[in-house]
Amino acid sequence: MTDSDEPALAVGADAFTQDGAGLEVAVVGAGAIGATTAYDLSRAGADVTLYDRKSIASGASGRAAGVCYNAFAAPLDAELGREAIERFRDLSGDDTFPFVECPYVWLAREGEPDRANAIRDQIERMQDNGTIALEADADALADRFPALYTDDVAVAGIAGAAGYTDPAAYTACLAAAANGAGATLEPNTPVEIRTDPSCVALEDGTEHAVDAVVVAAGAHTKQLLADAGISIAMKPYRVQALVARGDIDEPMCYDASGEFYLRPHPEGLLAGNGTEYDEADPDAYDREANPEFATGLLERVRHRLPDVDLDLERAWAGLCTATPDREPLVGELQPGLYVATGFQGHGFMRSPAIGARLATEVCGGDGIDAFDPTRFDGDESFEIIDGMAVDTER
C-alpha cells in the first residue's frame, strides 16, 4: 500500500487519548501483534518505528490459519477473546480486510469420557463468564450443521462469537494504518536489541535510541533476546496446515479427538494440526509440509465432512511458540523492554486485544499480570503441548 491508499480504520469508541505523546518506541516484528501494537501506539501519540527482518507478515502471521473465536473458559482469556472479536469486527471492511462471521464448534467423540466432560465443564465456565456458548449432542449438532458427520459425537460446544479472516491481509492493513497514523515502517531491516539504555542496532552499526523497545518477533523473539543476554522461557515449535478445494460454508470446527481443526476458505477449506513437539530452529525449519501430512489429515477431515469433495490444493508448515504454563509472555521484561510471544497458536486470533493492551502498558498503563514475562527465570525446562488440546486435567 502507498500513503494514498492506506486504510482509514474505524476508531469510534476505541479511539486512544494521547497517552503516548513524547514517547519514542521501536517495535521489532511486523507480524499481527507487532503491527497492531505499532498502530495503537501511533494512535496514542507515540513516535513509532516498526522493524522487520523481512517483509510485513513474512513470518508466522503470513502462515497462520486465521481462525478467530471466543471459546475460552478462563475469565481473562474470555475477556481478551471478546475484545479481539469486537475489534476484528470493527476494523474489518471492504477497504481494510475481510472478517467472515462463522460459528465455531469443538467436539469430543464417543468413548472419551474425560475429554467429553472437559468440554462440558468448559462450556459451563464460559457461560459463567457471560460468553455465549451452547452445549449440543450429536442430533442437535447434525440439525444445526448438516455438513458434519455426528454419529460418533459425544458432546460439542458451539460458540457464536467467532469468524475467520486472512491473517496476511489483516497484518498488512494494520501496518499501513500505523504508517498512516505516523509510524515509520522499516521492513527488510534486521536489528539487534540493546538495553540500558533501550535501543536497536542496525546492520550498519548505527543505533536508534528509544524510550521503549517492543519485541514481537514471533519464533525469533527468543534468539533476539538471547543475543542481548536475556533468556526467556519460550520454545518455537512446528505446525502444519493445508488448503483443499471443496464446498463448505460453516462451521469452523475443532475435532478434539481427531486432533485437527478446519474452517471455510475462499478456495474451499483450510485444515491443520501436525504439531511437532520438538523445539524448532526458526531460521532452519522445513517450511514444506511433511510428505504424509496432507494424506493423513484429509482422511480425518473426510470422516467429519463425508459429503464434501476435497482435493488438495497446497500444504505448508509454520511456527508457533510455547511456554511452560501455556500462557503467553506479554509485558515489560526489563525497564524499557517489552515482549509479546508464547501464544501456543492463539497469537493471531488475540492480536487485536494484545496489541491494544501492550500499547497501553508501554504508555504507562496497566499490563496483564497473568502474562507477566518475569514470572519465569528463563531457563525453565518444559515440554511442548499442543495449544488447542482440550484440558482433561481440571
Tab-separated table of C-alpha atoms in Angstrom:
chain	number	residue	atom	x	y	z
A	1	MET	CA	0.000	0.000	0.000
A	2	THR	CA	1.044	3.566	-0.570
A	3	ASP	CA	0.261	6.587	1.588
A	4	SER	CA	-2.632	7.465	-0.731
A	5	ASP	CA	-4.443	4.166	-0.265
A	6	GLU	CA	-3.759	3.397	3.391
A	7	PRO	CA	-6.939	2.155	5.053
A	8	ALA	CA	-8.882	4.535	7.231
A	9	LEU	CA	-9.729	2.170	10.074
A	10	ALA	CA	-12.738	2.912	12.196
A	11	VAL	CA	-11.794	4.238	15.606
A	12	GLY	CA	-15.064	5.259	17.263
A	13	ALA	CA	-15.284	4.235	20.882
A	14	ASP	CA	-11.872	2.567	20.904
A	15	ALA	CA	-10.007	5.768	19.994
A	16	PHE	CA	-6.970	6.446	22.160
A	17	THR	CA	-6.081	9.528	24.131
A	18	GLN	CA	-2.586	10.889	23.590
A	19	ASP	CA	-1.031	8.932	26.467
A	20	GLY	CA	1.962	8.132	24.276
A	21	ALA	CA	2.851	11.701	23.371
A	22	GLY	CA	6.584	12.271	23.784
A	23	LEU	CA	7.461	8.557	23.722
A	24	GLU	CA	9.735	7.096	21.076
A	25	VAL	CA	9.181	3.353	20.605
A	26	ALA	CA	10.781	0.693	18.424
A	27	VAL	CA	8.558	-2.295	17.653
A	28	VAL	CA	10.540	-5.283	16.388
A	29	GLY	CA	8.486	-7.763	14.393
A	30	ALA	CA	5.877	-6.800	11.787
A	31	GLY	CA	3.510	-9.690	12.332
A	32	ALA	CA	-0.062	-9.290	13.536
A	33	ILE	CA	0.815	-8.408	17.131
A	34	GLY	CA	3.697	-6.106	16.231
A	35	ALA	CA	1.666	-4.273	13.583
A	36	THR	CA	-1.315	-3.910	15.933
A	37	THR	CA	0.860	-2.634	18.756
A	38	ALA	CA	2.511	-0.131	16.409
A	39	TYR	CA	-0.912	1.027	15.232
A	40	ASP	CA	-2.264	1.524	18.755
A	41	LEU	CA	0.904	3.222	19.962
A	42	SER	CA	0.844	5.603	16.988
A	43	ARG	CA	-2.769	6.481	17.667
A	44	ALA	CA	-1.768	7.147	21.276
A	45	GLY	CA	0.677	9.801	20.043
A	46	ALA	CA	3.933	7.838	20.303
A	47	ASP	CA	6.704	8.175	17.733
A	48	VAL	CA	6.887	4.581	16.474
A	49	THR	CA	9.237	2.709	14.145
A	50	LEU	CA	8.160	-0.782	13.105
A	51	TYR	CA	11.052	-3.036	12.090
A	52	ASP	CA	11.100	-6.461	10.496
A	53	ARG	CA	13.993	-8.549	9.234
A	54	LYS	CA	11.889	-9.411	6.182
A	55	SER	CA	8.610	-8.124	4.754
A	56	ILE	CA	5.358	-7.398	6.579
A	57	ALA	CA	3.636	-10.642	7.708
A	58	SER	CA	6.515	-12.749	6.374
A	59	GLY	CA	6.696	-14.941	9.476
A	60	ALA	CA	4.082	-16.838	11.465
A	61	SER	CA	1.291	-14.344	10.714
A	62	GLY	CA	1.592	-14.983	7.000
A	63	ARG	CA	1.230	-18.730	7.615
A	64	ALA	CA	-1.482	-18.598	10.282
A	65	ALA	CA	-4.886	-20.246	9.879
A	66	GLY	CA	-6.950	-17.123	10.509
A	67	VAL	CA	-9.373	-18.897	12.879
A	68	CYS	CA	-10.768	-16.371	15.374
A	69	TYR	CA	-13.077	-17.249	18.262
A	70	ASN	CA	-14.002	-16.530	21.838
A	71	ALA	CA	-14.285	-20.060	23.221
A	72	PHE	CA	-12.223	-19.619	26.353
A	73	ALA	CA	-13.279	-20.716	29.831
A	74	ALA	CA	-10.830	-18.725	31.974
A	75	PRO	CA	-12.113	-15.207	32.742
A	76	LEU	CA	-9.039	-13.345	31.425
A	77	ASP	CA	-8.886	-15.422	28.255
A	78	ALA	CA	-12.602	-14.855	27.682
A	79	GLU	CA	-12.161	-11.103	28.196
A	80	LEU	CA	-9.306	-10.941	25.692
A	81	GLY	CA	-11.216	-13.143	23.252
A	82	ARG	CA	-14.218	-10.839	23.452
A	83	GLU	CA	-12.071	-7.732	22.902
A	84	ALA	CA	-10.310	-9.343	19.940
A	85	ILE	CA	-13.521	-10.405	18.177
A	86	GLU	CA	-15.053	-6.967	18.700
A	87	ARG	CA	-12.015	-5.268	17.169
A	88	PHE	CA	-11.848	-7.695	14.246
A	89	ARG	CA	-15.461	-6.747	13.519
A	90	ASP	CA	-14.897	-3.020	13.979
A	91	LEU	CA	-11.702	-2.786	11.929
A	92	SER	CA	-12.721	-5.067	9.058
A	93	GLY	CA	-14.433	-3.889	5.906
A	94	ASP	CA	-14.299	-3.667	2.141
A	95	ASP	CA	-11.376	-1.231	2.282
A	96	THR	CA	-9.443	-2.966	5.054
A	97	PHE	CA	-9.576	-6.764	5.473
A	98	PRO	CA	-12.351	-9.363	5.472
A	99	PHE	CA	-13.803	-10.835	8.641
A	100	VAL	CA	-16.358	-13.555	7.939
A	101	GLU	CA	-18.713	-14.379	10.800
A	102	CYS	CA	-18.821	-18.148	11.265
A	103	PRO	CA	-19.804	-20.328	14.267
A	104	TYR	CA	-17.049	-22.295	15.970
A	105	VAL	CA	-17.662	-25.898	17.040
A	106	TRP	CA	-15.423	-28.085	19.186
A	107	LEU	CA	-16.288	-31.693	19.888
A	108	ALA	CA	-15.289	-34.964	21.530
A	109	ARG	CA	-16.150	-38.408	20.247
A	110	GLU	CA	-17.901	-41.286	21.985
A	111	GLY	CA	-15.644	-43.441	24.127
A	112	GLU	CA	-13.652	-40.484	25.529
A	113	PRO	CA	-15.473	-39.517	28.746
A	114	ASP	CA	-12.610	-37.414	30.149
A	115	ARG	CA	-12.448	-35.267	27.038
A	116	ALA	CA	-16.247	-35.022	26.800
A	117	ASN	CA	-16.538	-33.980	30.450
A	118	ALA	CA	-13.789	-31.401	29.941
A	119	ILE	CA	-15.783	-29.834	27.110
A	120	ARG	CA	-18.964	-29.786	29.227
A	121	ASP	CA	-17.050	-28.135	32.065
A	122	GLN	CA	-15.522	-25.622	29.660
A	123	ILE	CA	-18.941	-24.643	28.305
A	124	GLU	CA	-20.314	-24.167	31.819
A	125	ARG	CA	-17.410	-21.927	32.802
A	126	MET	CA	-17.761	-19.944	29.581
A	127	GLN	CA	-21.414	-19.330	30.376
A	128	ASP	CA	-20.447	-18.225	33.897
A	129	ASN	CA	-18.174	-15.630	32.235
A	130	GLY	CA	-21.056	-14.305	30.165
A	131	THR	CA	-19.688	-15.849	26.974
A	132	ILE	CA	-22.341	-17.207	24.618
A	133	ALA	CA	-21.663	-20.928	24.298
A	134	LEU	CA	-24.109	-23.776	23.792
A	135	GLU	CA	-23.764	-27.478	24.508
A	136	ALA	CA	-25.039	-29.813	21.783
A	137	ASP	CA	-25.419	-33.561	21.439
A	138	ALA	CA	-24.995	-35.445	18.168
A	139	ASP	CA	-28.580	-34.887	16.985
A	140	ALA	CA	-28.611	-31.180	17.780
A	141	LEU	CA	-25.258	-30.721	16.076
A	142	ALA	CA	-26.480	-32.510	12.942
A	143	ASP	CA	-29.602	-30.358	12.808
A	144	ARG	CA	-27.561	-27.166	13.088
A	145	PHE	CA	-24.705	-28.183	10.764
A	146	PRO	CA	-25.795	-30.830	8.236
A	147	ALA	CA	-22.346	-30.968	6.621
A	148	LEU	CA	-20.835	-32.531	9.746
A	149	TYR	CA	-20.865	-36.264	10.411
A	150	THR	CA	-22.066	-36.507	14.018
A	151	ASP	CA	-22.919	-40.169	14.711
A	152	ASP	CA	-19.718	-40.578	16.737
A	153	VAL	CA	-20.017	-37.280	18.664
A	154	ALA	CA	-20.467	-37.462	22.431
A	155	VAL	CA	-20.702	-33.718	23.047
A	156	ALA	CA	-19.987	-30.482	21.232
A	157	GLY	CA	-19.707	-26.834	22.116
A	158	ILE	CA	-20.912	-24.067	19.811
A	159	ALA	CA	-19.586	-20.505	20.104
A	160	GLY	CA	-21.210	-17.745	18.085
A	161	ALA	CA	-18.579	-15.063	18.731
A	162	ALA	CA	-16.300	-16.342	16.002
A	163	GLY	CA	-15.183	-15.906	12.429
A	164	TYR	CA	-12.181	-16.115	10.139
A	165	THR	CA	-10.003	-13.773	8.141
A	166	ASP	CA	-6.860	-13.553	6.039
A	167	PRO	CA	-4.001	-13.064	8.547
A	168	ALA	CA	-1.627	-11.548	5.990
A	169	ALA	CA	-4.280	-9.049	4.869
A	170	TYR	CA	-5.035	-8.096	8.482
A	171	THR	CA	-1.362	-7.590	9.270
A	172	ALA	CA	-0.651	-5.558	6.126
A	173	CYS	CA	-3.701	-3.422	6.844
A	174	LEU	CA	-2.700	-2.685	10.451
A	175	ALA	CA	0.881	-1.891	9.427
A	176	ALA	CA	-0.360	0.505	6.746
A	177	ALA	CA	-2.779	2.073	9.222
A	178	ALA	CA	0.067	2.516	11.703
A	179	ASN	CA	2.009	4.258	8.938
A	180	GLY	CA	-0.994	6.458	8.273
A	181	ALA	CA	-1.127	7.329	11.974
A	182	GLY	CA	2.515	8.440	11.875
A	183	ALA	CA	4.582	5.287	12.374
A	184	THR	CA	7.684	4.666	10.268
A	185	LEU	CA	7.788	1.246	8.606
A	186	GLU	CA	11.190	-0.401	8.201
A	187	PRO	CA	10.679	-3.816	6.567
A	188	ASN	CA	13.711	-5.807	5.397
A	189	THR	CA	15.705	-4.205	8.209
A	190	PRO	CA	17.246	-6.676	10.662
A	191	VAL	CA	18.065	-5.189	14.045
A	192	GLU	CA	19.654	-6.256	17.306
A	193	ILE	CA	18.331	-5.334	20.734
A	194	ARG	CA	20.336	-3.222	23.171
A	195	THR	CA	19.424	-2.461	26.766
A	196	ASP	CA	20.460	0.068	29.404
A	197	PRO	CA	19.548	2.288	27.681
A	198	SER	CA	16.983	0.824	25.291
A	199	CYS	CA	17.887	0.952	21.638
A	200	VAL	CA	18.007	-1.072	18.453
A	201	ALA	CA	21.178	-1.531	16.436
A	202	LEU	CA	21.085	-1.737	12.654
A	203	GLU	CA	23.373	-3.874	10.499
A	204	ASP	CA	25.447	-0.850	9.529
A	205	GLY	CA	26.314	-0.304	13.180
A	206	THR	CA	24.087	2.698	13.789
A	207	GLU	CA	21.953	2.674	16.913
A	208	HIS	CA	18.438	4.045	17.306
A	209	ALA	CA	17.928	5.123	20.915
A	210	VAL	CA	14.316	4.954	22.088
A	211	ASP	CA	12.262	5.127	25.257
A	212	ALA	CA	10.979	1.585	24.793
A	213	VAL	CA	11.587	-1.479	22.640
A	214	VAL	CA	8.738	-3.928	21.999
A	215	VAL	CA	9.904	-7.333	20.761
A	216	ALA	CA	7.059	-9.135	18.981
A	217	ALA	CA	9.151	-11.180	16.577
A	218	GLY	CA	7.328	-14.483	16.999
A	219	ALA	CA	9.603	-17.517	16.931
A	220	HIS	CA	12.663	-15.252	16.502
A	221	THR	CA	11.965	-13.425	19.779
A	222	LYS	CA	13.943	-15.914	21.864
A	223	GLN	CA	17.125	-15.567	19.804
A	224	LEU	CA	16.835	-11.786	19.514
A	225	LEU	CA	16.687	-11.508	23.280
A	226	ALA	CA	19.390	-14.154	23.796
A	227	ASP	CA	21.731	-12.076	21.641
A	228	ALA	CA	21.107	-9.249	24.101
A	229	GLY	CA	21.931	-11.539	27.033
A	230	ILE	CA	18.318	-12.148	28.081
A	231	SER	CA	16.746	-15.595	28.432
A	232	ILE	CA	13.021	-16.285	28.168
A	233	ALA	CA	11.009	-19.449	28.798
A	234	MET	CA	9.736	-19.977	25.263
A	235	LYS	CA	10.179	-22.656	22.599
A	236	PRO	CA	9.228	-22.395	18.921
A	237	TYR	CA	7.556	-25.499	17.520
A	238	ARG	CA	6.475	-26.569	14.047
A	239	VAL	CA	2.838	-26.933	12.936
A	240	GLN	CA	1.285	-27.783	9.562
A	241	ALA	CA	-1.806	-26.811	7.571
A	242	LEU	CA	-3.362	-27.280	4.156
A	243	VAL	CA	-5.931	-25.819	1.802
A	244	ALA	CA	-8.214	-28.116	-0.171
A	245	ARG	CA	-10.789	-27.367	-2.819
A	246	GLY	CA	-14.294	-28.163	-1.595
A	247	ASP	CA	-17.635	-26.582	-0.766
A	248	ILE	CA	-18.390	-25.728	2.870
A	249	ASP	CA	-19.854	-22.537	4.329
A	250	GLU	CA	-19.872	-23.385	8.035
A	251	PRO	CA	-18.915	-24.184	10.726
A	252	MET	CA	-15.322	-23.824	11.809
A	253	CYS	CA	-14.597	-26.979	13.782
A	254	TYR	CA	-12.020	-28.433	16.158
A	255	ASP	CA	-12.237	-32.200	16.485
A	256	ALA	CA	-10.508	-32.717	19.836
A	257	SER	CA	-10.499	-36.497	19.419
A	258	GLY	CA	-9.090	-36.358	15.879
A	259	GLU	CA	-6.756	-33.519	16.877
A	260	PHE	CA	-7.397	-31.272	13.875
A	261	TYR	CA	-9.232	-28.062	13.021
A	262	LEU	CA	-10.940	-26.854	9.866
A	263	ARG	CA	-12.569	-23.719	8.549
A	264	PRO	CA	-14.088	-22.462	5.306
A	265	HIS	CA	-11.617	-20.761	2.986
A	266	PRO	CA	-12.073	-18.728	-0.227
A	267	GLU	CA	-10.582	-21.678	-2.147
A	268	GLY	CA	-12.616	-24.280	-0.269
A	269	LEU	CA	-11.399	-25.424	3.139
A	270	LEU	CA	-8.382	-24.841	5.379
A	271	ALA	CA	-7.406	-27.531	7.888
A	272	GLY	CA	-4.463	-28.119	10.163
A	273	ASN	CA	-2.734	-29.833	13.012
A	274	GLY	CA	0.609	-31.552	12.510
A	275	THR	CA	2.051	-30.253	15.769
A	276	GLU	CA	5.621	-31.386	16.364
A	277	TYR	CA	6.723	-31.498	19.971
A	278	ASP	CA	10.402	-30.667	19.500
A	279	GLU	CA	11.876	-27.179	19.647
A	280	ALA	CA	12.364	-25.817	16.132
A	281	ASP	CA	15.049	-23.537	14.740
A	282	PRO	CA	13.179	-20.531	13.299
A	283	ASP	CA	15.952	-19.974	10.749
A	284	ALA	CA	16.242	-23.570	9.576
A	285	TYR	CA	12.881	-25.319	9.933
A	286	ASP	CA	11.271	-27.033	6.935
A	287	ARG	CA	8.564	-24.739	5.564
A	288	GLU	CA	7.126	-27.519	3.413
A	289	ALA	CA	4.611	-29.921	4.961
A	290	ASN	CA	5.734	-33.466	5.685
A	291	PRO	CA	5.030	-35.827	2.734
A	292	GLU	CA	2.446	-37.861	4.658
A	293	PHE	CA	0.789	-34.890	6.369
A	294	ALA	CA	-1.869	-33.957	3.809
A	295	THR	CA	-2.924	-37.541	3.119
A	296	GLY	CA	-3.448	-38.327	6.786
A	297	LEU	CA	-5.208	-35.083	7.617
A	298	LEU	CA	-7.562	-35.188	4.631
A	299	GLU	CA	-8.592	-38.710	5.640
A	300	ARG	CA	-9.661	-37.403	9.053
A	301	VAL	CA	-11.376	-34.338	7.579
A	302	ARG	CA	-13.315	-36.512	5.112
A	303	HIS	CA	-14.573	-38.572	8.047
A	304	ARG	CA	-16.022	-35.404	9.586
A	305	LEU	CA	-17.268	-33.988	6.237
A	306	PRO	CA	-18.311	-37.122	4.307
A	307	ASP	CA	-20.366	-35.306	1.669
A	308	VAL	CA	-17.737	-32.692	0.774
A	309	ASP	CA	-15.478	-33.499	-2.182
A	310	LEU	CA	-11.982	-32.408	-1.190
A	311	ASP	CA	-8.946	-32.060	-3.451
A	312	LEU	CA	-5.626	-30.920	-2.040
A	313	GLU	CA	-4.510	-27.502	-3.249
A	314	ARG	CA	-1.381	-26.910	-1.136
A	315	ALA	CA	0.160	-27.650	2.259
A	316	TRP	CA	2.787	-25.877	4.336
A	317	ALA	CA	4.426	-25.604	7.760
A	318	GLY	CA	4.735	-22.677	10.138
A	319	LEU	CA	5.842	-21.997	13.696
A	320	CYS	CA	4.037	-21.460	16.969
A	321	THR	CA	5.588	-20.653	20.354
A	322	ALA	CA	5.136	-22.458	23.672
A	323	THR	CA	5.711	-21.592	27.350
A	324	PRO	CA	5.849	-23.751	30.497
A	325	ASP	CA	2.276	-22.904	31.583
A	326	ARG	CA	0.748	-22.493	28.076
A	327	GLU	CA	0.163	-18.783	28.784
A	328	PRO	CA	1.942	-16.093	26.764
A	329	LEU	CA	4.718	-13.757	27.810
A	330	VAL	CA	3.343	-10.235	27.404
A	331	GLY	CA	4.627	-7.110	29.082
A	332	GLU	CA	7.717	-5.437	30.480
A	333	LEU	CA	10.681	-7.792	30.715
A	334	GLN	CA	13.188	-5.156	31.831
A	335	PRO	CA	12.850	-1.379	32.184
A	336	GLY	CA	12.078	-0.102	28.698
A	337	LEU	CA	11.986	-3.590	27.141
A	338	TYR	CA	8.669	-5.296	26.380
A	339	VAL	CA	7.897	-8.669	24.865
A	340	ALA	CA	4.926	-10.485	23.318
A	341	THR	CA	5.391	-14.163	22.483
A	342	GLY	CA	4.465	-17.705	23.554
A	343	PHE	CA	0.861	-17.766	22.362
A	344	GLN	CA	0.539	-21.546	21.759
A	345	GLY	CA	-1.093	-20.985	18.359
A	346	HIS	CA	-3.544	-18.340	19.630
A	347	GLY	CA	-1.446	-15.274	18.840
A	348	PHE	CA	-3.152	-14.131	15.673
A	349	MET	CA	-6.677	-14.504	16.999
A	350	ARG	CA	-5.752	-12.456	20.071
A	351	SER	CA	-3.655	-9.848	18.264
A	352	PRO	CA	-6.245	-7.030	18.246
A	353	ALA	CA	-6.615	-7.287	22.031
A	354	ILE	CA	-2.968	-7.984	22.858
A	355	GLY	CA	-1.766	-5.091	20.691
A	356	ALA	CA	-4.125	-2.686	22.452
A	357	ARG	CA	-3.190	-3.934	25.936
A	358	LEU	CA	0.537	-3.856	25.231
A	359	ALA	CA	0.345	-0.330	23.814
A	360	THR	CA	-1.481	0.768	26.960
A	361	GLU	CA	1.265	-0.708	29.155
A	362	VAL	CA	4.055	0.937	27.149
A	363	CYS	CA	2.231	4.249	27.590
A	364	GLY	CA	2.236	3.826	31.365
A	365	GLY	CA	-0.985	1.912	31.919
A	366	ASP	CA	-1.605	-1.469	33.466
A	367	GLY	CA	-0.196	-4.641	31.972
A	368	ILE	CA	-1.671	-8.139	32.000
A	369	ASP	CA	-0.472	-9.521	35.327
A	370	ALA	CA	-1.138	-13.164	34.462
A	371	PHE	CA	1.067	-12.851	31.365
A	372	ASP	CA	3.923	-11.050	33.132
A	373	PRO	CA	7.059	-12.325	31.354
A	374	THR	CA	9.129	-12.060	34.543
A	375	ARG	CA	7.145	-14.895	36.176
A	376	PHE	CA	9.780	-17.256	34.744
A	377	ASP	CA	13.544	-17.129	35.177
A	378	GLY	CA	14.067	-18.005	31.515
A	379	ASP	CA	15.962	-21.262	31.990
A	380	GLU	CA	12.977	-23.494	32.782
A	381	SER	CA	12.789	-26.991	31.322
A	382	PHE	CA	9.364	-27.876	29.913
A	383	GLU	CA	7.598	-29.954	27.298
A	384	ILE	CA	5.726	-28.508	24.335
A	385	ILE	CA	1.959	-29.112	24.473
A	386	ASP	CA	-0.495	-28.586	21.618
A	387	GLY	CA	-2.107	-25.217	22.221
A	388	MET	CA	-5.560	-26.347	21.084
A	389	ALA	CA	-5.675	-29.517	23.186
A	390	VAL	CA	-8.719	-29.848	25.453
A	391	ASP	CA	-7.565	-29.816	29.067
A	392	THR	CA	-8.785	-33.024	30.730
A	393	GLU	CA	-6.947	-32.407	33.992
A	394	ARG	CA	-9.326	-29.887	35.554
